[in-house]
PDB file of C-alpha atoms in Angstrom:
ATOM      1  CA  MET A   1       1.774  14.963  -9.500  1.00  0.00           C
ATOM      2  CA  TYR A   2       2.970  11.447  -8.480  1.00  0.00           C
ATOM      3  CA  LEU A   3      -0.334   9.917  -8.854  1.00  0.00           C
ATOM      4  CA  THR A   4      -3.073  10.643 -10.888  1.00  0.00           C
ATOM      5  CA  SER A   5      -6.650   9.158 -10.356  1.00  0.00           C
ATOM      6  CA  GLU A   6      -6.230   7.384 -13.154  1.00  0.00           C
ATOM      7  CA  LYS A   7      -3.526   5.015 -11.330  1.00  0.00           C
ATOM      8  CA  LYS A   8      -5.296   5.549  -7.892  1.00  0.00           C
ATOM      9  CA  ALA A   9      -8.115   3.746 -10.739  1.00  0.00           C
ATOM     10  CA  GLU A  10      -5.860   1.710 -11.984  1.00  0.00           C
ATOM     11  CA  LEU A  11      -4.629   0.674  -8.292  1.00  0.00           C
ATOM     12  CA  PHE A  12      -8.230  -0.115  -6.972  1.00  0.00           C
ATOM     13  CA  LYS A  13      -8.789  -2.335 -10.795  1.00  0.00           C
ATOM     14  CA  ASN A  14      -6.308  -4.546 -10.595  1.00  0.00           C
ATOM     15  CA  HIS A  15      -5.700  -5.715  -6.752  1.00  0.00           C
ATOM     16  CA  GLY A  16      -9.507  -4.638  -5.635  1.00  0.00           C
ATOM     17  CA  ARG A  17     -11.902  -7.620  -4.780  1.00  0.00           C
ATOM     18  CA  LEU A  18     -14.808  -7.148  -6.887  1.00  0.00           C
ATOM     19  CA  LYS A  19     -11.778  -6.028  -9.945  1.00  0.00           C
ATOM     20  CA  ALA A  20     -13.609  -2.622  -9.535  1.00  0.00           C
ATOM     21  CA  GLU A  21     -12.920   0.682 -10.047  1.00  0.00           C
ATOM     22  CA  THR A  22     -15.214   1.657  -7.424  1.00  0.00           C
ATOM     23  CA  ASP A  23     -13.884  -0.831  -4.908  1.00  0.00           C
ATOM     24  CA  THR A  24     -11.329   1.630  -2.393  1.00  0.00           C
ATOM     25  CA  GLY A  25     -12.521   0.552   0.441  1.00  0.00           C
ATOM     26  CA  SER A  26     -11.181  -2.976   0.850  1.00  0.00           C
ATOM     27  CA  SER A  27      -8.344  -3.454   2.585  1.00  0.00           C
ATOM     28  CA  GLU A  28      -7.013  -5.393  -0.334  1.00  0.00           C
ATOM     29  CA  SER A  29      -6.828  -1.415  -2.124  1.00  0.00           C
ATOM     30  CA  GLN A  30      -5.956   0.113   0.397  1.00  0.00           C
ATOM     31  CA  ILE A  31      -2.452  -2.285   1.247  1.00  0.00           C
ATOM     32  CA  ALA A  32      -2.353  -1.566  -2.681  1.00  0.00           C
ATOM     33  CA  LEU A  33      -2.247   1.856  -2.365  1.00  0.00           C
ATOM     34  CA  PHE A  34      -0.514   1.864   0.466  1.00  0.00           C
ATOM     35  CA  THR A  35       2.129   0.234  -0.876  1.00  0.00           C
ATOM     36  CA  PHE A  36       2.807   2.371  -3.825  1.00  0.00           C
ATOM     37  CA  ARG A  37       2.850   5.520  -1.748  1.00  0.00           C
ATOM     38  CA  ILE A  38       5.588   3.992   0.580  1.00  0.00           C
ATOM     39  CA  GLN A  39       7.410   2.754  -2.639  1.00  0.00           C
ATOM     40  CA  HIS A  40       7.147   6.692  -4.044  1.00  0.00           C
ATOM     41  CA  LEU A  41       8.855   7.754  -1.146  1.00  0.00           C
ATOM     42  CA  THR A  42      11.336   5.558  -0.915  1.00  0.00           C
ATOM     43  CA  ASP A  43      13.050   6.887  -4.147  1.00  0.00           C
ATOM     44  CA  HIS A  44      12.391   9.912  -2.852  1.00  0.00           C
ATOM     45  CA  LEU A  45      13.744   9.745   0.857  1.00  0.00           C
ATOM     46  CA  LYS A  46      17.085   8.003  -1.333  1.00  0.00           C
ATOM     47  CA  THR A  47      17.569  11.645  -3.191  1.00  0.00           C
ATOM     48  CA  ASN A  48      16.169  13.291  -0.182  1.00  0.00           C
ATOM     49  CA  LYS A  49      17.582  12.461   3.403  1.00  0.00           C
ATOM     50  CA  LYS A  50      17.369  15.186   5.086  1.00  0.00           C
ATOM     51  CA  ASP A  51      13.266  15.054   4.035  1.00  0.00           C
ATOM     52  CA  HIS A  52      12.694  14.478   7.937  1.00  0.00           C
ATOM     53  CA  SER A  53       8.561  14.935   7.591  1.00  0.00           C
ATOM     54  CA  SER A  54       8.267  12.984   4.283  1.00  0.00           C
ATOM     55  CA  ARG A  55      10.325  10.096   7.241  1.00  0.00           C
ATOM     56  CA  LEU A  56       7.826  10.359   9.426  1.00  0.00           C
ATOM     57  CA  GLY A  57       4.993  10.223   6.479  1.00  0.00           C
ATOM     58  CA  LEU A  58       6.449   7.055   5.340  1.00  0.00           C
ATOM     59  CA  LEU A  59       6.300   5.441   8.653  1.00  0.00           C
ATOM     60  CA  LYS A  60       2.872   6.460   9.659  1.00  0.00           C
ATOM     61  CA  LEU A  61       1.951   4.873   5.803  1.00  0.00           C
ATOM     62  CA  VAL A  62       3.951   1.524   7.358  1.00  0.00           C
ATOM     63  CA  GLY A  63       2.307   0.699  10.101  1.00  0.00           C
ATOM     64  CA  LYS A  64      -1.234   1.168   8.720  1.00  0.00           C
ATOM     65  CA  ARG A  65      -0.155  -0.686   6.073  1.00  0.00           C
ATOM     66  CA  ARG A  66       1.112  -3.093   9.104  1.00  0.00           C
ATOM     67  CA  SER A  67      -2.280  -2.498  10.608  1.00  0.00           C
ATOM     68  CA  LEU A  68      -3.984  -3.451   7.638  1.00  0.00           C
ATOM     69  CA  LEU A  69      -2.075  -6.653   7.115  1.00  0.00           C
ATOM     70  CA  ASN A  70      -2.197  -7.771  11.050  1.00  0.00           C
ATOM     71  CA  TYR A  71      -6.178  -7.636  10.011  1.00  0.00           C
ATOM     72  CA  LEU A  72      -6.157  -9.635   6.978  1.00  0.00           C
ATOM     73  CA  ILE A  73      -4.349 -12.459   8.969  1.00  0.00           C
ATOM     74  CA  LYS A  74      -6.528 -12.749  12.004  1.00  0.00           C
ATOM     75  CA  ASN A  75      -9.432 -12.442   9.425  1.00  0.00           C
ATOM     76  CA  ASP A  76      -8.703 -13.879   5.921  1.00  0.00           C
ATOM     77  CA  ILE A  77      -4.655 -16.007   5.718  1.00  0.00           C
ATOM     78  CA  GLU A  78      -5.754 -16.673   1.843  1.00  0.00           C
ATOM     79  CA  ARG A  79      -6.144 -13.035   1.192  1.00  0.00           C
ATOM     80  CA  TYR A  80      -3.203 -11.965   3.331  1.00  0.00           C
ATOM     81  CA  ARG A  81      -1.268 -14.520   1.615  1.00  0.00           C
ATOM     82  CA  ALA A  82      -2.416 -13.920  -2.305  1.00  0.00           C
ATOM     83  CA  ILE A  83      -1.482 -10.194  -1.913  1.00  0.00           C
ATOM     84  CA  ILE A  84       2.153 -10.037   0.563  1.00  0.00           C
ATOM     85  CA  THR A  85       2.734 -11.999  -3.483  1.00  0.00           C
ATOM     86  CA  GLU A  86       0.991  -9.695  -5.412  1.00  0.00           C
ATOM     87  CA  LEU A  87       2.907  -7.117  -4.720  1.00  0.00           C
ATOM     88  CA  GLY A  88       6.367  -8.274  -3.396  1.00  0.00           C
ATOM     89  CA  ILE A  89       5.848  -7.085  -0.094  1.00  0.00           C
ATOM     90  CA  ARG A  90       7.914  -9.231   3.103  1.00  0.00           C
ATOM     91  CA  LYS A  91       7.472 -10.481   6.479  1.00  0.00           C
TER      92      LYS A  91
END
């Protein structure tokens, strides 16, 4: 499996607001998790070009991440800028 519970805990610890494994609901931790999954699916689709169901899942994940980023822009622009630079997401 590509995403183990240890990897998830590490993502939540590094990118969450509280810097703890239990901070799974903050926008920053969700964006970090979505970014990891998007990178994995992108690599998968480079080798499996005809996997259209995974492509649909990738597009849904990108939309979810975009809506969370839009939420951060409206509520706290500094948190948005920090997470963008941390994860290397281009806007």
